[in-house]
Amino acid sequence: AQTVTQSQPEMSVQEAETVTLSCTYDTSESDYYLFWYKQPPSRQMILVIRQEAYKQQNATENRFSVNFQKAAKSFSLKISDSQLGDAAMYFCAYRSAGVPRLTFGEGTQLTVNP
Amino acid sequence: GAGVSQSPSNKVTEKGKDVELRCDPISGHTALYWYRQSLGQGLEFLIYFQGNSAPDKSGLPSDRFSAERTGGSVSTLTIQRTQQEDSAVYLCASSLDRDSTDTQYFGPGTRLTVL
């Protein structure tokens, strides 16, 4: 079975600074997808960014980018120019190509200090 | 357009009672998912629907849990004889189809508290 590990229960960053959230995963599959979801206090999970395992290029969405290291099974999220609205719980998630369910990590609570 | 909606937003019940949680997916989405978020277990998959059928129920924790989907739209998650360990936030998500390229969009969840 696949597992996803987020080793940082909490992180903090100063507004306008850069922060990196870590995620590692374990799988024997070669075709899969990785995601970062954000969960603010409203509870609604919002997709931040996704990465296809077959793509070597790291995904980028505005201030959010990932560092995908397939051999190391590592998938970190970098948030640049952090904003107060970025404060939330961030979840890393894995999905097999042929199986729709998501497997989530434990989450990292991000605090943004003004 | 409207996103995934869930009702009720919060539910408090007594141990032993049955509860029903409802999910309205995004219009046109054929795939629907239920997840549970609890302090002890984190975020875990419960069940997935493609249309009205459930190809994957492997995450349901016991036979007290069941779910159905009618008309390829609304889904109901039922928990019978609730226990305190059922207290959690139940999240529903939908996607256009089951393809791996399809993003899962989540609802705001139902917070269930079993006294």
Short mmCIF file of C-alpha atoms in Angstrom, two decimals:
data_model
loop_
_atom_site.label_atom_id
_atom_site.label_comp_id
_atom_site.label_asym_id
_atom_site.label_seq_id
_atom_site.Cartn_x
_atom_site.Cartn_y
_atom_site.Cartn_z
CA ALA A 1 0.00 0.00 0.00
CA GLN A 2 1.08 3.52 -0.66
CA THR A 3 1.96 5.80 2.22
CA VAL A 4 2.51 9.55 2.38
CA THR A 5 4.54 11.20 5.12
CA GLN A 6 4.71 14.85 6.09
CA SER A 7 7.34 15.19 8.77
CA GLN A 8 6.60 18.80 9.71
CA PRO A 9 3.41 19.08 11.81
CA GLU A 10 3.82 22.87 11.99
CA MET A 11 5.71 25.51 10.07
CA SER A 12 5.79 29.28 10.24
CA VAL A 13 6.96 31.96 7.84
CA GLN A 14 7.14 35.70 7.78
CA GLU A 15 4.92 37.50 5.33
CA ALA A 16 6.67 37.98 1.95
CA GLU A 17 9.23 35.28 2.74
CA THR A 18 9.59 31.81 1.21
CA VAL A 19 8.74 28.53 2.93
CA THR A 20 9.12 24.90 1.88
CA LEU A 21 6.86 22.10 3.08
CA SER A 22 8.19 18.54 2.87
CA CYS A 23 6.48 15.38 1.71
CA THR A 24 7.78 11.89 1.05
CA TYR A 25 5.86 8.90 -0.22
CA ASP A 26 6.33 5.21 -0.67
CA THR A 27 5.10 3.32 -3.71
CA SER A 28 6.13 0.54 -6.03
CA GLU A 29 4.16 2.00 -8.91
CA SER A 30 5.63 3.97 -11.77
CA ASP A 31 2.54 5.84 -12.92
CA TYR A 32 0.96 8.09 -10.33
CA TYR A 33 0.01 11.65 -9.46
CA LEU A 34 0.91 13.87 -6.54
CA PHE A 35 -1.04 16.79 -5.13
CA TRP A 36 -0.85 19.53 -2.57
CA TYR A 37 -4.17 20.55 -1.05
CA LYS A 38 -4.79 23.51 1.24
CA GLN A 39 -7.40 23.38 4.00
CA PRO A 40 -8.25 26.72 5.62
CA PRO A 41 -10.39 26.93 8.77
CA SER A 42 -13.49 26.75 6.57
CA ARG A 43 -12.57 23.04 6.15
CA GLN A 44 -12.91 23.07 2.37
CA MET A 45 -9.95 21.38 0.71
CA ILE A 46 -8.57 23.40 -2.19
CA LEU A 47 -6.18 22.02 -4.79
CA VAL A 48 -2.96 24.04 -4.84
CA ILE A 49 -0.86 22.15 -7.36
CA ARG A 50 -0.51 18.74 -8.99
CA GLN A 51 2.36 16.80 -10.51
CA GLU A 52 2.27 13.89 -12.93
CA ALA A 53 4.99 11.36 -12.13
CA TYR A 54 5.85 10.87 -15.80
CA LYS A 55 6.70 14.55 -16.18
CA GLN A 56 10.25 15.53 -15.29
CA GLN A 57 9.46 19.23 -15.19
CA ASN A 58 8.37 20.53 -11.80
CA ALA A 59 4.86 21.99 -11.67
CA THR A 60 4.39 25.69 -10.97
CA GLU A 61 1.27 27.70 -10.19
CA ASN A 62 1.98 31.38 -9.59
CA ARG A 63 3.70 31.61 -6.18
CA PHE A 64 3.52 27.86 -5.63
CA SER A 65 6.03 25.41 -7.04
CA VAL A 66 7.12 21.87 -6.29
CA ASN A 67 10.42 20.06 -6.16
CA PHE A 68 9.63 16.56 -7.41
CA GLN A 69 12.42 14.04 -6.91
CA LYS A 70 11.05 10.76 -8.26
CA ALA A 71 13.99 8.58 -7.34
CA ALA A 72 14.00 9.89 -3.79
CA LYS A 73 10.17 9.78 -3.65
CA SER A 74 10.10 13.33 -2.44
CA PHE A 75 7.56 16.03 -3.31
CA SER A 76 8.07 19.35 -1.53
CA LEU A 77 6.00 22.51 -1.90
CA LYS A 78 7.61 25.92 -2.07
CA ILE A 79 5.51 29.00 -1.36
CA SER A 80 7.14 32.25 -2.45
CA ASP A 81 6.19 35.73 -1.27
CA SER A 82 4.00 34.25 1.47
CA GLN A 83 0.74 36.02 2.16
CA LEU A 84 -1.50 36.03 5.21
CA GLY A 85 -4.11 34.15 3.19
CA ASP A 86 -1.70 31.26 2.75
CA ALA A 87 -2.13 30.31 6.39
CA ALA A 88 -3.83 26.92 6.44
CA MET A 89 -3.27 23.20 6.85
CA TYR A 90 -1.48 21.76 3.82
CA PHE A 91 -1.89 18.14 2.81
CA CYS A 92 0.25 16.17 0.41
CA ALA A 93 -1.68 13.47 -1.45
CA TYR A 94 -0.93 10.54 -3.74
CA ARG A 95 -3.07 8.91 -6.38
CA SER A 96 -2.34 5.84 -8.49
CA ALA A 97 -3.01 6.21 -12.19
CA GLY A 98 -5.62 3.49 -12.20
CA VAL A 99 -7.20 4.03 -8.79
CA PRO A 100 -9.19 7.21 -8.12
CA ARG A 101 -8.79 7.39 -4.35
CA LEU A 102 -6.40 9.87 -2.75
CA THR A 103 -3.99 8.89 0.02
CA PHE A 104 -3.13 11.83 2.24
CA GLY A 105 -0.25 12.72 4.51
CA GLU A 106 -0.77 13.90 8.07
CA GLY A 107 -0.74 17.56 7.15
CA THR A 108 1.41 20.59 7.95
CA GLN A 109 -0.11 23.58 9.71
CA LEU A 110 1.35 26.74 8.17
CA THR A 111 1.29 30.01 10.07
CA VAL A 112 2.11 33.27 8.28
CA ASN A 113 3.33 36.03 10.57
CA PRO A 114 2.76 39.67 9.61
CA GLY B 1 -20.91 27.53 -10.87
CA ALA B 2 -21.94 25.87 -7.62
CA GLY B 3 -19.39 23.71 -5.89
CA VAL B 4 -19.83 20.55 -3.88
CA SER B 5 -22.29 21.05 -1.05
CA GLN B 6 -22.80 18.97 2.05
CA SER B 7 -25.48 18.93 4.70
CA PRO B 8 -25.77 19.28 7.55
CA SER B 9 -22.72 21.39 8.28
CA ASN B 10 -22.64 20.08 11.83
CA LYS B 11 -24.41 17.15 13.44
CA VAL B 12 -24.49 16.21 17.11
CA THR B 13 -25.98 12.85 17.96
CA GLU B 14 -26.16 10.41 20.81
CA LYS B 15 -24.31 7.15 20.83
CA GLY B 16 -26.39 4.41 19.26
CA LYS B 17 -28.41 6.66 16.96
CA ASP B 18 -28.33 6.48 13.17
CA VAL B 19 -27.21 9.49 11.09
CA GLU B 20 -27.39 10.41 7.43
CA LEU B 21 -24.95 12.77 5.77
CA ARG B 22 -25.71 14.22 2.37
CA CYS B 23 -23.50 15.28 -0.51
CA ASP B 24 -24.47 17.20 -3.64
CA PRO B 25 -21.68 16.98 -6.22
CA ILE B 26 -20.89 19.50 -8.90
CA SER B 27 -23.41 19.19 -11.71
CA GLY B 28 -22.17 16.83 -14.41
CA HIS B 29 -19.55 15.14 -12.25
CA THR B 30 -19.86 11.38 -12.55
CA ALA B 31 -17.37 10.40 -9.84
CA LEU B 32 -18.04 11.01 -6.14
CA TYR B 33 -15.86 10.25 -3.12
CA TRP B 34 -16.29 10.16 0.63
CA TYR B 35 -13.38 10.74 3.01
CA ARG B 36 -13.18 10.99 6.78
CA GLN B 37 -10.94 13.36 8.70
CA SER B 38 -10.35 12.56 12.35
CA LEU B 39 -7.73 13.47 14.91
CA GLY B 40 -6.49 9.95 15.37
CA GLN B 41 -6.61 8.67 11.79
CA GLY B 42 -5.99 11.77 9.69
CA LEU B 43 -7.67 11.91 6.28
CA GLU B 44 -8.82 8.52 5.05
CA PHE B 45 -10.73 7.31 2.02
CA LEU B 46 -14.10 5.67 2.64
CA ILE B 47 -15.87 4.94 -0.65
CA TYR B 48 -15.97 5.98 -4.28
CA PHE B 49 -18.87 6.07 -6.74
CA GLN B 50 -18.80 6.02 -10.51
CA GLY B 51 -22.33 6.90 -11.52
CA ASN B 52 -24.59 5.01 -9.13
CA SER B 53 -22.27 2.08 -8.53
CA ALA B 54 -19.52 1.85 -5.95
CA PRO B 55 -16.49 0.05 -7.41
CA ASP B 56 -14.44 0.71 -4.29
CA LYS B 57 -15.90 0.45 -0.80
CA SER B 58 -12.70 -0.75 0.75
CA GLY B 59 -12.35 2.22 3.09
CA LEU B 60 -15.63 1.76 4.96
CA PRO B 61 -14.50 0.99 8.54
CA SER B 62 -17.33 -1.36 9.51
CA ASP B 63 -20.68 -2.70 8.37
CA ARG B 64 -22.35 0.13 10.29
CA PHE B 65 -21.28 2.40 7.45
CA SER B 66 -23.07 2.42 4.12
CA ALA B 67 -23.51 4.81 1.24
CA GLU B 68 -25.68 5.13 -1.78
CA ARG B 69 -25.94 7.38 -4.76
CA THR B 70 -29.10 7.88 -6.74
CA GLY B 71 -29.63 9.36 -10.17
CA GLY B 72 -25.90 9.71 -10.58
CA SER B 73 -26.02 12.78 -8.40
CA VAL B 74 -26.76 13.09 -4.68
CA SER B 75 -25.07 10.68 -2.30
CA THR B 76 -25.98 9.76 1.27
CA LEU B 77 -23.55 8.30 3.79
CA THR B 78 -25.36 6.48 6.59
CA ILE B 79 -23.83 5.49 9.90
CA GLN B 80 -25.89 3.13 12.00
CA ARG B 81 -25.61 2.75 15.76
CA THR B 82 -23.07 5.56 15.99
CA GLN B 83 -20.09 5.22 18.31
CA GLN B 84 -17.91 7.91 19.82
CA GLU B 85 -15.04 6.92 17.53
CA ASP B 86 -17.23 7.91 14.56
CA SER B 87 -16.80 11.56 15.57
CA ALA B 88 -14.99 13.22 12.68
CA VAL B 89 -15.38 15.55 9.73
CA TYR B 90 -16.84 13.72 6.74
CA LEU B 91 -15.70 15.20 3.46
CA CYS B 92 -17.25 14.61 0.07
CA ALA B 93 -15.54 15.27 -3.25
CA SER B 94 -16.52 14.96 -6.88
CA SER B 95 -14.67 14.85 -10.17
CA LEU B 96 -15.73 15.00 -13.78
CA ASP B 97 -14.88 11.33 -14.25
CA ARG B 98 -12.62 8.75 -12.65
CA ASP B 99 -9.72 9.59 -14.95
CA SER B 100 -6.51 10.38 -13.21
CA THR B 101 -6.39 13.75 -14.93
CA ASP B 102 -9.57 14.82 -13.20
CA THR B 103 -9.27 17.04 -10.14
CA GLN B 104 -11.27 16.11 -7.08
CA TYR B 105 -13.23 19.10 -5.77
CA PHE B 106 -14.14 18.97 -2.12
CA GLY B 107 -17.14 20.17 -0.17
CA PRO B 108 -16.95 21.93 3.20
CA GLY B 109 -17.60 18.74 5.13
CA THR B 110 -19.99 17.65 7.86
CA ARG B 111 -18.65 17.69 11.40
CA LEU B 112 -20.16 14.76 13.28
CA THR B 113 -20.01 14.67 17.05
CA VAL B 114 -21.20 11.54 18.84
CA LEU B 115 -21.88 12.09 22.54
#
